[in-house]
Short mmCIF file of C-alpha atoms in Angstrom, two decimals:
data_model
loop_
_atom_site.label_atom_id
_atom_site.label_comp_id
_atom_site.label_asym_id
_atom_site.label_seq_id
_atom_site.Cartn_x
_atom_site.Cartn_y
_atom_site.Cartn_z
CA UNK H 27 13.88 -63.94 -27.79
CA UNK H 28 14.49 -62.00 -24.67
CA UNK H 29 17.42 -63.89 -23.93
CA UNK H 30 19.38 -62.88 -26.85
CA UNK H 31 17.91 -58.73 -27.24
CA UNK H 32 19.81 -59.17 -23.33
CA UNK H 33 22.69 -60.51 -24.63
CA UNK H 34 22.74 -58.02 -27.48
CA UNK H 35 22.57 -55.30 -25.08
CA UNK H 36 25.18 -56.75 -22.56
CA UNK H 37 27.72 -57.38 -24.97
CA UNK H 38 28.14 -53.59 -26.68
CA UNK H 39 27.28 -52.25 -22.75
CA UNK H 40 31.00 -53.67 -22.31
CA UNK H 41 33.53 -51.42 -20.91
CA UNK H 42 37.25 -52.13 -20.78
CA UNK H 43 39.08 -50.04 -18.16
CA UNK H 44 42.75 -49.29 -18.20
CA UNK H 45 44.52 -51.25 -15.93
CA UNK H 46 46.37 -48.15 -14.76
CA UNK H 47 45.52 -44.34 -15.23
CA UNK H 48 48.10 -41.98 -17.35
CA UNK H 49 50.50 -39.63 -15.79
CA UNK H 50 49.14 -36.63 -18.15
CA UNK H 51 46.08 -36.05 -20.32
CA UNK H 52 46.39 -36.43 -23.95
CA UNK H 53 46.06 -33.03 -25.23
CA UNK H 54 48.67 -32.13 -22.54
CA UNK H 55 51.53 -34.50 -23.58
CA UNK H 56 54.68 -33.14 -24.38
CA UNK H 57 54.60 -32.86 -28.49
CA UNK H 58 58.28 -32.32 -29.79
CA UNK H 59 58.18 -33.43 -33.48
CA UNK H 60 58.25 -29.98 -35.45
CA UNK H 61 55.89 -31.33 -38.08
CA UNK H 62 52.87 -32.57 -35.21
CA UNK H 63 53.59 -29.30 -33.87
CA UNK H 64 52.69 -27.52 -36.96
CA UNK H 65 50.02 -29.34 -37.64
CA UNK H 66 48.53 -28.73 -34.63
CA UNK H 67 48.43 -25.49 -34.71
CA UNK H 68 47.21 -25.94 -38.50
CA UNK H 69 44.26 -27.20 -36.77
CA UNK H 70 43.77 -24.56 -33.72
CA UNK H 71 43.85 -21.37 -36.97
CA UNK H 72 40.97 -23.97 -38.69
CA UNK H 73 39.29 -24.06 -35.62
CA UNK H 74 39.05 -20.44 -34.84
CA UNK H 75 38.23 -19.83 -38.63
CA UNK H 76 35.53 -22.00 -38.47
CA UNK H 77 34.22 -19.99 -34.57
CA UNK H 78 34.08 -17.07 -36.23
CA UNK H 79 32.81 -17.50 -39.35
CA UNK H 80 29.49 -20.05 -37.82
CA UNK H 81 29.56 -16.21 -35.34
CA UNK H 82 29.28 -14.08 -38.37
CA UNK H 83 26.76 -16.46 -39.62
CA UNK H 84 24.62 -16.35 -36.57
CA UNK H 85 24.80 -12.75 -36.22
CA UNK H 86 23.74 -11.81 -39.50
CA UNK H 87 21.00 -14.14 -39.67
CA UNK H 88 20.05 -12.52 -35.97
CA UNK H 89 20.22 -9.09 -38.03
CA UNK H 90 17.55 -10.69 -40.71
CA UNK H 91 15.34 -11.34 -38.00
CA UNK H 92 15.44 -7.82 -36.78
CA UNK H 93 15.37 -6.46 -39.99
CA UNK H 94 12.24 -8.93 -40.93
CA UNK H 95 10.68 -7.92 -37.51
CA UNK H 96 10.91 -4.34 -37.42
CA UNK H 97 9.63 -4.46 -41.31
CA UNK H 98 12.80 -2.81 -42.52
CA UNK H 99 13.97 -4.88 -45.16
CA UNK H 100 14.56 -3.35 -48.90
CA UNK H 101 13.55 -4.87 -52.15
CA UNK H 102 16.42 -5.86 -54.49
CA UNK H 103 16.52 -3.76 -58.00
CA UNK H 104 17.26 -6.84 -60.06
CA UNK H 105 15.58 -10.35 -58.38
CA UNK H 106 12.92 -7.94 -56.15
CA UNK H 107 13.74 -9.78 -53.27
CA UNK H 108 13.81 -8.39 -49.57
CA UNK H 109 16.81 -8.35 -48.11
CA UNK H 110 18.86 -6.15 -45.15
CA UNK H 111 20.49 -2.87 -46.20
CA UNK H 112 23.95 -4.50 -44.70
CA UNK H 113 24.08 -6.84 -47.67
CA UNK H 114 23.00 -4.39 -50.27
CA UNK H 115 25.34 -2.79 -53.45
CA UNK H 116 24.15 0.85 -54.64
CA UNK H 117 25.45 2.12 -58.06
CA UNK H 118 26.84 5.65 -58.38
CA UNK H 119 23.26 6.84 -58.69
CA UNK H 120 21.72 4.90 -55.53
CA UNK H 121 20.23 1.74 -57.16
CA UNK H 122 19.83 -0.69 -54.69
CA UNK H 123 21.04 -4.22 -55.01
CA UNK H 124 21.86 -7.24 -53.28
CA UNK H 125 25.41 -8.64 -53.16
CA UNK H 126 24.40 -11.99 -54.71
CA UNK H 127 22.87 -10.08 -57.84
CA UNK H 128 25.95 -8.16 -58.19
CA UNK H 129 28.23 -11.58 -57.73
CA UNK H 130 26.42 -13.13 -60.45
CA UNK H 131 26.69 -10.25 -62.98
CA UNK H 132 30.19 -9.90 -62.17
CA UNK H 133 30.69 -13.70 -62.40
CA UNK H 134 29.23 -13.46 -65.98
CA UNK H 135 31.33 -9.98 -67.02
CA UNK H 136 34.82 -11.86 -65.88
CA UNK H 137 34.15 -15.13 -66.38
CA UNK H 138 31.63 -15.72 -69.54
CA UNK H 139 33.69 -13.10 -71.49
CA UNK H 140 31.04 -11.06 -71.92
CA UNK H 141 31.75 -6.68 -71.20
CA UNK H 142 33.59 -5.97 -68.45
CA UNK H 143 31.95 -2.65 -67.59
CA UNK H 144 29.73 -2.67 -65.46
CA UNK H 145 26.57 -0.47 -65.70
CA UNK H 146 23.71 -0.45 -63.56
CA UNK H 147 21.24 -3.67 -63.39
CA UNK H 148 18.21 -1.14 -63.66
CA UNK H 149 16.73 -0.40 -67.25
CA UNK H 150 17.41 3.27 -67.86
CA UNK H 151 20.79 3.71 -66.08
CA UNK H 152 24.38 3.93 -67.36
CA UNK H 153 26.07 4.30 -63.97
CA UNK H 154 28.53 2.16 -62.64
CA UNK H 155 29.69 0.72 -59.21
CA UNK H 156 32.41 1.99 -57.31
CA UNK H 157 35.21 -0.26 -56.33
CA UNK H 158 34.59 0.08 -52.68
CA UNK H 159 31.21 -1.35 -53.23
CA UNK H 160 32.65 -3.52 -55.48
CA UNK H 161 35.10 -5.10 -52.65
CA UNK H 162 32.62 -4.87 -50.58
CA UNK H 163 30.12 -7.60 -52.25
CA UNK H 164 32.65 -9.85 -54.20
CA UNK H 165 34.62 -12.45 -53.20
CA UNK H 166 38.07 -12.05 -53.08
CA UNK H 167 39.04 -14.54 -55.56
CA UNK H 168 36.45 -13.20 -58.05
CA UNK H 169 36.90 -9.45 -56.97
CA UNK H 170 40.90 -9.89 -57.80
CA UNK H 171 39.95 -11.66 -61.41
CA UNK H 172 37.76 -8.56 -62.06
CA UNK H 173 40.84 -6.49 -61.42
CA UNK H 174 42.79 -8.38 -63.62
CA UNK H 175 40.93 -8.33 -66.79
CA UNK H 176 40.21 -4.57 -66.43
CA UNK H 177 44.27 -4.07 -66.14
CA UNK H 178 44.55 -6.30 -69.27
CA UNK H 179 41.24 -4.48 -71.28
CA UNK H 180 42.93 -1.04 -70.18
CA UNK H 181 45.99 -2.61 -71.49
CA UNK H 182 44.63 -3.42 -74.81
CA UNK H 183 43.23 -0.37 -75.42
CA UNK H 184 46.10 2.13 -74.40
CA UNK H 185 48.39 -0.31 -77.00
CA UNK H 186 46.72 -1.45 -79.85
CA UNK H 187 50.12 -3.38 -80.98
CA UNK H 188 50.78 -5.27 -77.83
CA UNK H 189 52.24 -8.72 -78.48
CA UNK H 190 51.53 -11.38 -76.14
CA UNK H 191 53.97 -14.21 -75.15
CA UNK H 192 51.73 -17.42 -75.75
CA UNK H 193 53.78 -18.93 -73.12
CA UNK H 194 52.75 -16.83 -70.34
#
């Protein structure tokens, strides 16, 4: 048995050298294809992308942990939970939410068909959000959408006639 674990080892332990060394390491070869090229630097954009989004990550996770520390963190108006003030949404009367609450209700308003404007989350309030707080919390795809179907609401109501192509 300890004849063949030592010939199990041995045999993946196995290194095959090059027989001579290259004039120039790989990532410094000379690339003159147009489409390697752009892919290339395809991947160096990705790359940074991905840096500085896993640095935005990390510091606002290290901002949580101050927050959590120093005991400053403020409760949500609509799921009560604590979160930083950086990530919070206040309506036109200063109703504090977080920016996931807000996506969600938004996601429902544009996408479930449901009213598009939006009042406050908190019982007794008919305030609304302001668009900078709005861009501020959405994402762009969904913040854009939003946009959208309030030009085509304020559409429909400013022309009760309007004809749509059912092509476009």
């Amino acid at each position: 048995m300890e004849v063949d674990e030592k010939l199990f080892h041995t045999s993946f332990l196995r290194i095959n050298l090059m027989k001579s060394t290259r004039s120039m390491p790989p990532h410094q070869l000379p690339i003159n294809c147009p489409h390697v090229l752009k892919e290339v630097e395809f991947y160096r954009k990705y790359l940074q992308t991905q840096s500085e989004e896993s640095d935005l990550k990390f510091a606002e996770n290290l901002n949580i942990i101050e927050y959590e520390t120093e005991g400053q963190l403020i409760e949500c108006g609509c799921c009560y939970g604590e979160v930083a003030f950086d990530v919070l949404v206040q309506c036109t009367e200063g109703h504090l939410f977080c920016d996931s609450c807000l996506s969600q209700y938004v996601n429902e308003a544009v996408y479930g068909g449901g009213k598009l404007t939006l009042s406050c989350m908190t019982a007794d309030c008919e305030a609304g959000f302001p668009i900078s707080q709005l861009r501020k919390a959405l994402p762009e795809n969904v913040f854009s959408k939003y946009e959208e179907r309030l030009r085509e609401e304020n559409l429909n109501l400013a022309c009760e006639g309007l004809v749509r192509c059912p092509f476009c």
